[in-house]
Short mmCIF file of C-alpha atoms and ligand atoms in Angstrom, two decimals:
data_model
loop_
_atom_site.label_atom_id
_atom_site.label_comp_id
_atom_site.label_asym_id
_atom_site.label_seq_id
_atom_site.Cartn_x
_atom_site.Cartn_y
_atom_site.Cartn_z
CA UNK A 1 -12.33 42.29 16.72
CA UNK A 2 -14.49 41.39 13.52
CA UNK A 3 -18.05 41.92 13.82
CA UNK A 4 -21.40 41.92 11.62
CA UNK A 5 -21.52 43.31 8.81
CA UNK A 6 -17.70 44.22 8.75
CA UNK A 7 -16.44 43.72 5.11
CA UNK A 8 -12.55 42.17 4.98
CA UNK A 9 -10.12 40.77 2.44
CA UNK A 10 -9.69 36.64 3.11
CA UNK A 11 -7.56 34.55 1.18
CA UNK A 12 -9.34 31.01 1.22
CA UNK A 13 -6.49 28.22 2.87
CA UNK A 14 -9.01 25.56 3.25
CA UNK A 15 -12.20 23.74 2.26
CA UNK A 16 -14.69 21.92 4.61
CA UNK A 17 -16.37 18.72 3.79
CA UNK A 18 -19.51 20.32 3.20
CA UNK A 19 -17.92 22.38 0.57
CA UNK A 20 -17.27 25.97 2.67
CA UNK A 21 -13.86 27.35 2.37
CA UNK A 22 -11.70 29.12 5.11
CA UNK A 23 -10.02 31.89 5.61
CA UNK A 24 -7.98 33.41 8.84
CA UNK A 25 -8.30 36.62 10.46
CA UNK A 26 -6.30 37.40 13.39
CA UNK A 27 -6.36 33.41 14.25
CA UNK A 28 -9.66 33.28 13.35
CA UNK A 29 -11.49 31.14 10.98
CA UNK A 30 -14.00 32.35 9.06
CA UNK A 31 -16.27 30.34 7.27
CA UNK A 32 -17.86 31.21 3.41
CA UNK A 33 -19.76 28.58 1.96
CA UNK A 34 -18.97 28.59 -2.20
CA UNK A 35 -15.47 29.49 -2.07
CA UNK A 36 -12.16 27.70 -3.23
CA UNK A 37 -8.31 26.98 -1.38
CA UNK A 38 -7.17 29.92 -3.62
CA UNK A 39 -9.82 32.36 -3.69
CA UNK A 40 -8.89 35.86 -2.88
CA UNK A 41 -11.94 37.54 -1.79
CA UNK A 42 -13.49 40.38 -0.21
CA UNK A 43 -15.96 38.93 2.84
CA UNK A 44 -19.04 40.28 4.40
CA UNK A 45 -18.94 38.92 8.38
CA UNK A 46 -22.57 37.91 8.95
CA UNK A 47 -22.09 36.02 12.46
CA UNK A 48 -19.24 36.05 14.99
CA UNK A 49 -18.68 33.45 17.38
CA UNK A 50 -16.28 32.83 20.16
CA UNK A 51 -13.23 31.47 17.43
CA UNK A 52 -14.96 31.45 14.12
CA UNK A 53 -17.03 33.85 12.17
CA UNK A 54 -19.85 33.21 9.08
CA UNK A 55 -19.87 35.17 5.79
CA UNK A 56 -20.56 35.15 2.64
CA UNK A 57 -18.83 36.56 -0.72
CA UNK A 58 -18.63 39.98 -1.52
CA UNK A 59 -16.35 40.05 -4.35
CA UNK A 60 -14.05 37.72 -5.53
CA UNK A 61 -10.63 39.85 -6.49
CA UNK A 62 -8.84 36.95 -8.03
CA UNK A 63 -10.26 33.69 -8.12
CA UNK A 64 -8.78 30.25 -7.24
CA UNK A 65 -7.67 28.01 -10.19
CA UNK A 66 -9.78 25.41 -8.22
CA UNK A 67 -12.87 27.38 -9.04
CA UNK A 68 -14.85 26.44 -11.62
CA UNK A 69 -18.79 28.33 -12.80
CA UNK A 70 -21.42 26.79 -11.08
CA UNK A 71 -23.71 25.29 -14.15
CA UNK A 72 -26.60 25.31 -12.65
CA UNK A 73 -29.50 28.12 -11.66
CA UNK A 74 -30.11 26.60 -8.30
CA UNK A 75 -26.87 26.32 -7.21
CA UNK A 76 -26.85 28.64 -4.70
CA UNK A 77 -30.47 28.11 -3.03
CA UNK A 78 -30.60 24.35 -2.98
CA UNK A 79 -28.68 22.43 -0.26
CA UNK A 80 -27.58 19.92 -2.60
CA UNK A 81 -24.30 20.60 -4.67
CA UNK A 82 -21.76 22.19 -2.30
CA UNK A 83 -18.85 21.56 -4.55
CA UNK A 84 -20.40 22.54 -8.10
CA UNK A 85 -17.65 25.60 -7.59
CA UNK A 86 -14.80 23.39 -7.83
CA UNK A 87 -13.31 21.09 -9.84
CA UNK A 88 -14.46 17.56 -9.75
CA UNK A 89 -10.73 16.72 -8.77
CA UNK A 90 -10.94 19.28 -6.02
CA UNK A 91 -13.82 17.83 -5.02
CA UNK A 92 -12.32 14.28 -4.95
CA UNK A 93 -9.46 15.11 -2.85
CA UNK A 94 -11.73 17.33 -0.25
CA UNK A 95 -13.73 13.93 0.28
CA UNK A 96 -10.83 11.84 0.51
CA UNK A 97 -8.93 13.92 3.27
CA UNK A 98 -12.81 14.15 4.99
CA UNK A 99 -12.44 10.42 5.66
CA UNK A 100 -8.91 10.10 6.31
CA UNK A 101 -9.53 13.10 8.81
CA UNK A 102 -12.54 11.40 10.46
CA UNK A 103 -10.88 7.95 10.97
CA UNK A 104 -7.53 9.42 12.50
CA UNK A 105 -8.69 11.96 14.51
CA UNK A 106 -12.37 10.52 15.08
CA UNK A 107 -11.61 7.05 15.20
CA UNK A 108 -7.76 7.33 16.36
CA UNK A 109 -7.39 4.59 13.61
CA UNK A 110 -3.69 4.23 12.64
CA UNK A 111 -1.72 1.84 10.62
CA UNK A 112 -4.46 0.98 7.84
CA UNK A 113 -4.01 0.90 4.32
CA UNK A 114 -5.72 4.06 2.66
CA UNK A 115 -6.82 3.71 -0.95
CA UNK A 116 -7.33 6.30 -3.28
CA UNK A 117 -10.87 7.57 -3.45
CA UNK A 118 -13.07 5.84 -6.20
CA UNK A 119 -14.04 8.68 -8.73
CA UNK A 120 -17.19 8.85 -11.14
CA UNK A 121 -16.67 8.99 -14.49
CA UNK A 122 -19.42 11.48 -15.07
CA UNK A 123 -20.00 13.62 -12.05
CA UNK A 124 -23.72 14.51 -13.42
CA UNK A 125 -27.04 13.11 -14.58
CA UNK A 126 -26.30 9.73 -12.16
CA UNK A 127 -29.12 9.87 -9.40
CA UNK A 128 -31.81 6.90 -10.25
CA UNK A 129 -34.15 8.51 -8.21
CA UNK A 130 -35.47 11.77 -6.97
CA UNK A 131 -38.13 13.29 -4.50
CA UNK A 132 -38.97 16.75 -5.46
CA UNK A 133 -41.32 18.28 -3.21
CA UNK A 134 -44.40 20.36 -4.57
CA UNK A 135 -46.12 23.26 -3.37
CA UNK A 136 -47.39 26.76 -3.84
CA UNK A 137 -45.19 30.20 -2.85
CA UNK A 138 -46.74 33.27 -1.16
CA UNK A 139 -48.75 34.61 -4.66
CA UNK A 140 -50.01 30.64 -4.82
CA UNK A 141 -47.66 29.80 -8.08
CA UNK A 142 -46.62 26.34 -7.91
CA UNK A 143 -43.50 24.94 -6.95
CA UNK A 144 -41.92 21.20 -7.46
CA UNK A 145 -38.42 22.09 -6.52
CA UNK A 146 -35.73 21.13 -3.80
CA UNK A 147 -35.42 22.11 -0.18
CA UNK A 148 -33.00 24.99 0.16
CA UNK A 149 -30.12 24.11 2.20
CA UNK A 150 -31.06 23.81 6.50
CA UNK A 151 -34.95 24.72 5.66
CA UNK A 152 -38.38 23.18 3.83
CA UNK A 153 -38.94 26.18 1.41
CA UNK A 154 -38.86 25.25 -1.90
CA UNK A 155 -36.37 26.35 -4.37
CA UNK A 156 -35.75 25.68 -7.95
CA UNK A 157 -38.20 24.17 -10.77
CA UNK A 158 -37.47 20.24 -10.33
CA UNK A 159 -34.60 20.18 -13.00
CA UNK A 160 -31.46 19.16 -12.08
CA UNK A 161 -27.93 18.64 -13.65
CA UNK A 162 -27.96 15.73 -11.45
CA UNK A 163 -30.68 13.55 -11.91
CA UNK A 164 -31.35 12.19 -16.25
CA UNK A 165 -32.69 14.36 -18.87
CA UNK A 166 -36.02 11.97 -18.40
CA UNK A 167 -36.87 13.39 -14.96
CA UNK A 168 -36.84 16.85 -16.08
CA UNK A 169 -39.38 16.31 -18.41
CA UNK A 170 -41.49 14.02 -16.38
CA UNK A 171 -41.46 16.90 -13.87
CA UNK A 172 -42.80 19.20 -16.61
CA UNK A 173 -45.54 16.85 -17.13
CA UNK A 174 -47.22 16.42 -14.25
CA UNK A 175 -46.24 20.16 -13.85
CA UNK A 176 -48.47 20.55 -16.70
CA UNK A 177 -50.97 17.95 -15.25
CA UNK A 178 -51.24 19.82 -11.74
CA UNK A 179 -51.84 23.30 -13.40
CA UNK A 180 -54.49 21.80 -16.14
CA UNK A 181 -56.47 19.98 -14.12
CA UNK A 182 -56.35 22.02 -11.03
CA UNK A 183 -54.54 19.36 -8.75
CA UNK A 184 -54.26 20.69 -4.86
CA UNK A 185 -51.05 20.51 -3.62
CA UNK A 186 -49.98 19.70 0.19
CA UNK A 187 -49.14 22.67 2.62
CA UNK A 188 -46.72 21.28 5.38
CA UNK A 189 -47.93 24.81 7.58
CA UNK A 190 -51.84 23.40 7.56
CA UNK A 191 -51.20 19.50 6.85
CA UNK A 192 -54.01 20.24 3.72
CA UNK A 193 -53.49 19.83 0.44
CA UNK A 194 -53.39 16.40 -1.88
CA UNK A 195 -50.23 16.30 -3.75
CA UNK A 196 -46.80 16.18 -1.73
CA UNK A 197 -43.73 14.53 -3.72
CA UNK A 198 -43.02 13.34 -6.71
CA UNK A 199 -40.66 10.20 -6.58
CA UNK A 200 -39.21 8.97 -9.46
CA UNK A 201 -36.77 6.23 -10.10
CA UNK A 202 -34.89 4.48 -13.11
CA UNK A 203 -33.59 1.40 -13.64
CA UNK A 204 -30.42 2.70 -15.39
CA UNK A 205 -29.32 -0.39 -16.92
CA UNK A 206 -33.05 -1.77 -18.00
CA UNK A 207 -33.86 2.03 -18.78
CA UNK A 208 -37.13 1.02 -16.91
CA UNK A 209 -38.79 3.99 -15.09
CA UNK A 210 -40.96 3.93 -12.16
CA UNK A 211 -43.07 7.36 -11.57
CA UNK A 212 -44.77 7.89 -8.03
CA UNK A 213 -47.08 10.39 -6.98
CA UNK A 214 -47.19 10.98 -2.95
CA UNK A 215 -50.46 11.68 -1.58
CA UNK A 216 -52.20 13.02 1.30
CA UNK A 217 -55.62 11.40 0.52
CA UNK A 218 -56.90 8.19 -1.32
CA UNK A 219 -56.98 8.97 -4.59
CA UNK A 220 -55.86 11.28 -7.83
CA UNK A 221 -58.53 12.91 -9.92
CA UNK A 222 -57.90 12.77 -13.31
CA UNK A 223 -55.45 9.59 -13.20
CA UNK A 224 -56.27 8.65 -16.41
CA UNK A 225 -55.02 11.48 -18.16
CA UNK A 226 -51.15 11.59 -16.14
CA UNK A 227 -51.14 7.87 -17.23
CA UNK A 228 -52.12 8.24 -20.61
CA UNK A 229 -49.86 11.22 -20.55
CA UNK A 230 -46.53 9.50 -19.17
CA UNK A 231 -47.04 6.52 -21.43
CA UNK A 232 -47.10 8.53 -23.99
CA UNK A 233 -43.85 10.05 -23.27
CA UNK A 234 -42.07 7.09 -22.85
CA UNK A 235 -42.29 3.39 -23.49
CA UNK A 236 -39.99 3.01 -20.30
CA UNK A 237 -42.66 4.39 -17.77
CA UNK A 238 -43.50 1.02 -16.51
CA UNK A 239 -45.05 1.64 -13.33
CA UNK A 240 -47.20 4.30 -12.09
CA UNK A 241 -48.60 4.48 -8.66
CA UNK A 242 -49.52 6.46 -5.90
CA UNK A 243 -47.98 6.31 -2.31
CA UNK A 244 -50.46 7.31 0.72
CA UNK A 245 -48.92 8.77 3.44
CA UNK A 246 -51.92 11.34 5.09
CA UNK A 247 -49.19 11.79 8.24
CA UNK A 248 -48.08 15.26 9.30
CA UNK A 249 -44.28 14.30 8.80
CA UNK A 250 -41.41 15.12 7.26
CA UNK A 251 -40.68 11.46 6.64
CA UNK A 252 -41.57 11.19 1.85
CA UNK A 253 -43.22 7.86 2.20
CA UNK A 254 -46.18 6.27 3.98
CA UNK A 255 -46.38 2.50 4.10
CA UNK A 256 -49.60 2.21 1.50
CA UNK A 257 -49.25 1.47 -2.30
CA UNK A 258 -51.73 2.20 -5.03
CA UNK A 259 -50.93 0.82 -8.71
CA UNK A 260 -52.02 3.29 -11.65
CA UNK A 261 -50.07 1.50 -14.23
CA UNK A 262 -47.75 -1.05 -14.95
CA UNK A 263 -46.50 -2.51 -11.89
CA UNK A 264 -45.74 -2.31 -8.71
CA UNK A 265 -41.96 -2.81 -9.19
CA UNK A 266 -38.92 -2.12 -12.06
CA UNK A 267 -36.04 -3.94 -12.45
CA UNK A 268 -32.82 -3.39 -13.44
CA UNK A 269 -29.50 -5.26 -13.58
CA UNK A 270 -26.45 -4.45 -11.39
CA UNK A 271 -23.18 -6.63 -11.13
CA UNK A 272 -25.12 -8.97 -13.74
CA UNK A 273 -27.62 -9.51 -11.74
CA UNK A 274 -31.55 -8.34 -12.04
CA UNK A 275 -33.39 -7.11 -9.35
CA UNK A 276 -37.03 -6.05 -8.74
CA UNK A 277 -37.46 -2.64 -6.86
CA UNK A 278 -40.50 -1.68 -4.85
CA UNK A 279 -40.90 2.31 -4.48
CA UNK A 280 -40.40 1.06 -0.58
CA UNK A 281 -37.04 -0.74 -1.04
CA UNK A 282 -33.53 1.08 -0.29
CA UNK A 283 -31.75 0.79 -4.21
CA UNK A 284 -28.52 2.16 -4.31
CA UNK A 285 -28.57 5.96 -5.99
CA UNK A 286 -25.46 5.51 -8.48
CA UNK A 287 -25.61 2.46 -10.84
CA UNK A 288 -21.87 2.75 -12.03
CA UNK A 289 -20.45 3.44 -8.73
CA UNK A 290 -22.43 1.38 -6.94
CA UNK A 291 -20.83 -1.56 -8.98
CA UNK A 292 -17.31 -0.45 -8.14
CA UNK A 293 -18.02 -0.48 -4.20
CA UNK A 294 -19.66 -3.61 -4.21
CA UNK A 295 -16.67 -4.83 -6.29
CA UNK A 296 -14.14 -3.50 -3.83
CA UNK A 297 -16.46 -5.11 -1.09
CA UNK A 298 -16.12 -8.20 -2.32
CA UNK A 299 -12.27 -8.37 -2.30
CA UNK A 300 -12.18 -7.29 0.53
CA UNK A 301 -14.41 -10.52 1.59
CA UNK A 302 -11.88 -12.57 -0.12
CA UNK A 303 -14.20 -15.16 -0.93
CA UNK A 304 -13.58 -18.70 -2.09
CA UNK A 305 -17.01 -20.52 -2.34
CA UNK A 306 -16.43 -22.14 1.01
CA UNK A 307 -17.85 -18.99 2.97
CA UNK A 308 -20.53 -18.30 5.27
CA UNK A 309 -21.36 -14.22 4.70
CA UNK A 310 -24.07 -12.21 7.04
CA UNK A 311 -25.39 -9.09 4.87
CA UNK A 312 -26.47 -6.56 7.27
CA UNK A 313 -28.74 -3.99 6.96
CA UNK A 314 -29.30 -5.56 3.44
CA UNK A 315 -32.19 -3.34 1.64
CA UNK A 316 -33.56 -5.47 -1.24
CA UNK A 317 -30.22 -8.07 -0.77
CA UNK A 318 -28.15 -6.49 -3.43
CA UNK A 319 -24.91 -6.70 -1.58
CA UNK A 320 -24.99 -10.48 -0.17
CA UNK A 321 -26.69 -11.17 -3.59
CA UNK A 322 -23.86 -10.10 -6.02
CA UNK A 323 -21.59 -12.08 -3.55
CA UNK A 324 -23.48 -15.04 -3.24
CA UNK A 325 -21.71 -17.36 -6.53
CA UNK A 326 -18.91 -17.03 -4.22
CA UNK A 327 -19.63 -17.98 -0.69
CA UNK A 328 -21.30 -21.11 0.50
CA UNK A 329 -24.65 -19.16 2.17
CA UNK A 330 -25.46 -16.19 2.47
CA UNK A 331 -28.08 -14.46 5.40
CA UNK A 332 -28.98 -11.17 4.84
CA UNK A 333 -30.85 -9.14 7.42
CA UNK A 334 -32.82 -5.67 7.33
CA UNK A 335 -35.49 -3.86 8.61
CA UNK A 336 -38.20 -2.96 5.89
CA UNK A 337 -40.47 -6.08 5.26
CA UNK A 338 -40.86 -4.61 1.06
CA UNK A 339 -37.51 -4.74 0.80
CA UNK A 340 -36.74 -8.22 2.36
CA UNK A 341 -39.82 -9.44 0.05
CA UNK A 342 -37.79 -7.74 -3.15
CA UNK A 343 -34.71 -9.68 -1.46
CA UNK A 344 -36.32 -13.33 -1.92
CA UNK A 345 -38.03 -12.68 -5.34
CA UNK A 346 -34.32 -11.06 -6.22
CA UNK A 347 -32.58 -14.45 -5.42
CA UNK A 348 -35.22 -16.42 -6.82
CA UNK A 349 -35.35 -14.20 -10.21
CA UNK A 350 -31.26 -15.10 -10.14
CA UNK A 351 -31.75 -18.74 -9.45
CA UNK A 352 -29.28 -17.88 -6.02
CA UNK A 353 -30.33 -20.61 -3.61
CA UNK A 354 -27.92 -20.15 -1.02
CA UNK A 355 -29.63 -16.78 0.06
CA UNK A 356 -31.80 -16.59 2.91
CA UNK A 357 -32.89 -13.27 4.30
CA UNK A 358 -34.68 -12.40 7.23
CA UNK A 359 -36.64 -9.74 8.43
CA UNK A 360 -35.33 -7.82 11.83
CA UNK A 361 -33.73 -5.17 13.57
CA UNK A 362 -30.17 -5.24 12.95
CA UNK A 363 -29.28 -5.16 16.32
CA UNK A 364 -31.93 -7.69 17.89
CA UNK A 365 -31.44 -10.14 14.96
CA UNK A 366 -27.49 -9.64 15.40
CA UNK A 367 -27.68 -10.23 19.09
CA UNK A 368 -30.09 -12.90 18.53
CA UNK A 369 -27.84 -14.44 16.08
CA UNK A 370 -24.62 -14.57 18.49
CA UNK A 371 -26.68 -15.80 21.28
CA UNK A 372 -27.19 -18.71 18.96
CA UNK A 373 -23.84 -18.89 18.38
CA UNK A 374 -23.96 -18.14 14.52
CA UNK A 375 -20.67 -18.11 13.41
CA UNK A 376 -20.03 -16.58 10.18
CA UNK A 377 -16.22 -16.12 8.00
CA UNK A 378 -17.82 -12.80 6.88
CA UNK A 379 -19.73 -9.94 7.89
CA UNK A 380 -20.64 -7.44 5.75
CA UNK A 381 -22.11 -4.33 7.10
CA UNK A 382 -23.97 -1.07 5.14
CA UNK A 383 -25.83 0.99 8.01
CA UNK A 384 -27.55 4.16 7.22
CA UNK A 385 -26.05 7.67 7.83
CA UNK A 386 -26.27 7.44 12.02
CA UNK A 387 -24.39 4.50 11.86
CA UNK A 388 -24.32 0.94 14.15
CA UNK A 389 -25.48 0.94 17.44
CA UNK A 390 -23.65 -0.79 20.15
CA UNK A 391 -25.57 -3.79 20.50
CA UNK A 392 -24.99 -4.14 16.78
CA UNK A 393 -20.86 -4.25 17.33
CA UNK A 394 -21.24 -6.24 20.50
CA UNK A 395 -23.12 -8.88 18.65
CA UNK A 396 -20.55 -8.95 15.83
CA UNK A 397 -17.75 -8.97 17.97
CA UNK A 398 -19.66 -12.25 19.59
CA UNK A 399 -20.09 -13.90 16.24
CA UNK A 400 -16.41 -13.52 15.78
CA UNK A 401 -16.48 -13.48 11.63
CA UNK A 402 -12.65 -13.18 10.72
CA UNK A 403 -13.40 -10.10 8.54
CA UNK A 404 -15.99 -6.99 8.64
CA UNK A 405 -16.88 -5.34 5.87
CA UNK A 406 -18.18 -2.18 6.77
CA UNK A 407 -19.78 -0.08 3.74
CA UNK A 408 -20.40 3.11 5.45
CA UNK A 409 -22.16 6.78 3.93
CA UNK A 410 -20.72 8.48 6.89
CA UNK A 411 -17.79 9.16 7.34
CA UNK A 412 -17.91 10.56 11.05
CA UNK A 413 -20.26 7.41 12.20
CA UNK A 414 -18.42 4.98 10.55
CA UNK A 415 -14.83 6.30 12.38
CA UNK A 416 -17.07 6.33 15.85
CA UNK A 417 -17.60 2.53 14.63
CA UNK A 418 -14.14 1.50 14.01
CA UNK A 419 -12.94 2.98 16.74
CA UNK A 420 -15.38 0.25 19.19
CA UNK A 421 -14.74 -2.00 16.72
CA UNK A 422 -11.06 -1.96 17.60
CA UNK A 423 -11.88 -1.93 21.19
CA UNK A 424 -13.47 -5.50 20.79
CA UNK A 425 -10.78 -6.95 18.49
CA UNK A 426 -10.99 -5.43 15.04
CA UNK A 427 -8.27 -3.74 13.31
CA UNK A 428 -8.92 -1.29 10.38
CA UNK A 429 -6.76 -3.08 7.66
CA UNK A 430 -8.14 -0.65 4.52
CA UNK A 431 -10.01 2.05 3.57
CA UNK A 432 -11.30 2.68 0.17
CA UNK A 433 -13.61 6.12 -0.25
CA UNK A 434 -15.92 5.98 -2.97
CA UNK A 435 -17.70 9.15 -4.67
CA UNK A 436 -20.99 7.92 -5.15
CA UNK A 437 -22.29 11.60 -4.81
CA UNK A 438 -20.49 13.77 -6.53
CA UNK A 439 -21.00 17.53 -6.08
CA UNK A 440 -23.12 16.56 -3.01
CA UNK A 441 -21.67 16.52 0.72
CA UNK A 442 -21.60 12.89 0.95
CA UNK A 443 -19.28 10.25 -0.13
CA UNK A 444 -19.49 6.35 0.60
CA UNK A 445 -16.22 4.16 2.68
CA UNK A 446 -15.66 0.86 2.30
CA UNK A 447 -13.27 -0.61 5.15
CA UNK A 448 -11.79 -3.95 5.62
CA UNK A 449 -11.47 -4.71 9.08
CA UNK A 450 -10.00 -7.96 10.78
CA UNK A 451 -9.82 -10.08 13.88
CA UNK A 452 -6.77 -10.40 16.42
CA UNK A 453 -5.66 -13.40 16.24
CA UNK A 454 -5.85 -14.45 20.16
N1 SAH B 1 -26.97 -2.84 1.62
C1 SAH B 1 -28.07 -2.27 0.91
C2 SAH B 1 -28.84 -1.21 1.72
C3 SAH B 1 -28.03 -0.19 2.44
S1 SAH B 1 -28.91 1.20 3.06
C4 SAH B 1 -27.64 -1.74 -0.43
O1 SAH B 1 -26.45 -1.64 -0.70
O2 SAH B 1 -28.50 -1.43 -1.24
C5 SAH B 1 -29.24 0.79 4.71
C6 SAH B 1 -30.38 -0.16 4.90
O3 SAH B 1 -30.53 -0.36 6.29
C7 SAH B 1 -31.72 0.32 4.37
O4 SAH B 1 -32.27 -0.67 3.53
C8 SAH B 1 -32.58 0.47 5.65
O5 SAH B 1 -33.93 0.15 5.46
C9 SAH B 1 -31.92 -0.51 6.58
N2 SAH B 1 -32.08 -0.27 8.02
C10 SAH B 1 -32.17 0.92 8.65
N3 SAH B 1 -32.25 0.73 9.97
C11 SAH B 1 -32.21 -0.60 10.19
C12 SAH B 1 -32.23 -1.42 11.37
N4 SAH B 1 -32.33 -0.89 12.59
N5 SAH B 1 -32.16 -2.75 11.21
C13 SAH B 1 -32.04 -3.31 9.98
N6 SAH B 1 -32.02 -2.60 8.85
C14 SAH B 1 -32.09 -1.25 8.94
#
């Protein structure tokens, strides 16, 4: 029987979707995060369970040709790049077999069409925005790192491989602005402190950058000199503001804005289209990807200019926008009233006048919708991570669109969705994963689903 602190050879068979391979002892698996299918290694058991154990590397004895060195300091503190030990091909076929796992054995899906995941073409520097927490350690030095993985201490400086070479220095500058002019930072422990995150985001087509400082209070002393300080650095910073959020919660943002500089948006351009982004609006992380999957959403809404298309859960419109030229109207629907604002100025900006958008629950306004008997050819729908609830996929069932779109960053929800989907008369028909993430955990689905025909 293996217990703590019990040191064995493992030869890694398997990797999970959050990056931690496998190994078997005596039937057992045993889990180490940061290993490779390959990897022979000597393990240190740090937790035994009923049929699986925990532990960690002791040595590696001859390394998988999967593995690759981790470029980056953090790596192994932060939560977010579980597969910066492996190859990015590796890494694409781990997240491909995650969601062709999750919608067979989740979902019992069969007989769809599964696609080849959608890889990046540069697996770093894509993220358009980033919320580094700040604080102070134990001996009071500050910190403006990451979370470490499962917890809220702060690891790391702020620079990441992920994020562009402009956050890293903006971090060092209000680093520098914190420390010079004696800036108090937030402790989560006491709920006292001024300065919590730092939010920045880039327009990576316009280059535009939008710098946001989260506060627990009303105001920043010394504002003046961070703005002179950032527009000095770049032409680009063109807006500066503080968010207020004086909650105890782990939630980034509060609901209040405060312009600094600039204004209170950026814009940038995606699938030739511009669109103006409040701090407060969902944007899509990776610009490049994010214009494949919308391009393999819309074939899959084969549209010919005649249809009617229902964007749910539509942030700042982007989706039903891009598709709009080719349908005949387009009704988007989601939940944050900045975002629906950005949605309508983003279809005026584009001259789209076939876009309405409405602000709503997804479920109420769906339900409400098929009560009124709304009838759309096409439903597009992008949840967040939890997924639809079942209102939601009664209501679309009601509405009866002939296909669903379903643009999912969940793998596991989104099979728990097909599979009530198919209970009310939607087939998976294909199922395209897209790596909008890479070296993170997550990866994006787009599925095509379609009605019985009665
Ligand atoms: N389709 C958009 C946004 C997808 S992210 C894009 O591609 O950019 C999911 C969106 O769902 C977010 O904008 C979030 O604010 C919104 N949302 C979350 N819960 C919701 C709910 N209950 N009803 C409507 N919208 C919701």
């Amino acid at each position: 029987m293996l217990k703590k602190n019990d040191i064995i050879p493992l030869v890694i068979t398997d990797i999970t979707g959050q990056g931690s391979g496998i190994g078997r002892v005596d039937g057992m698996a045993v889990f180490v995060p940061m290993t490779a299918v390959g990897d022979e290694i000597n393990a240190r058991i740090l937790k035994v369970k009923k049929n699986y154990a925990f532990g960690k590397t002791e040595s590696i004895e001859k390394p998988s040709d999967k593995r690759i060195s981790p470029d980056c300091e953090c790596y192994s503190k932060c939560g977010g790049c579980v597969f910066r030990h492996i190859t990015y091909e590796e890494e694409l076929s781990v997240k491909q077999r995650r969601v062709y796992d999750a919608i067979t054995r989740i979902g019992g899906i069969r007989d769809f069409e599964m696609h080849d995941i959608v890889g990046c073409d540069s697996p770093d520097a894509y993220r358009n925005k980033t919320q580094i927490p700040v604080g102070r350690d134990k001996n009071g030095a500050l910190l403006t790192g990451f979370y470490g993985s499962h917890s809220h201490r702060i690891v790391g400086s702020g620079q990441c491989r992920l994020q562009p070479e402009d956050f890293n220095e903006i971090v060092s500058i209000i680093r520098e602005f914190i420390t010079e002019n004696g800036i108090g930072v937030y402790d989560e422990e006491t709920h006292s402190g001024l300065l919590r995150h730092i939010y920045l985001r880039k327009g990576f087509q316009s280059g535009e950058i939008m710098v946001c400082l989260v506060i627990n209070g009303t105001s920043l002393p010394h504002a003046e000199t961070l703005v002179r300080r950032l527009t000095e650095y770049s032409s680009n910073v063109k807006s500066i503001m503080l968010n207020i959020n004086r909650d105890k919660t782990n939630v980034v943002l509060g609901r209040e804005l405060s312009v600094l500089y600039g204004s209170e948006c950026i814009t940038d351009t995606l699938c030739g289209l511009r669109f103006n982004i409040s701090p407060l609006s969902f944007y899509q992380i990776n610009h490049d990807q994010t214009e494949k999957l919308y391009a393999l959403a819309a074939k899959c809404a084969r549209l010919t200019g005649e249809e009617f298309l229902i964007d749910l859960y539509c942030g700042a419109g982007t989706i039903g926008l891009s598709m709009a030229k080719s349908a005949k109207r387009v009704l988007g629907v989601e939940i944050i009233p900045e975002a629906i604002e950005n949605a309508r100025e983003n279809a005026r900006a584009n001259n789209i006048k076939n876009a309405e958008f409405i602000c709503a629950d997804a479920s109420k306004a769906a339900s409400e919708l098929a009560r009124r008997g709304t009838r759309p050819d096409v439903l597009v729908i992008d949840p967040p991570r939890k997924g639809c609830d079942g209102a939601v996929i009664d209501a679309a069932a009601k509405m009866s669109p002939d296909r669903v779109v379903y643009v999912s960053c969940d793998p596991e929800t989104l099979a728990r969705d097909l599979a009530v989907f198919a209970e009310k008369g939607y087939v998976t028909k294909e199922v395209t994963p897209v790596d909008m993430f890479p070296r993170t955990a997550h990866v994006e689905t787009v599925v095509l689903m379609s009605k019985v025909k009665e």
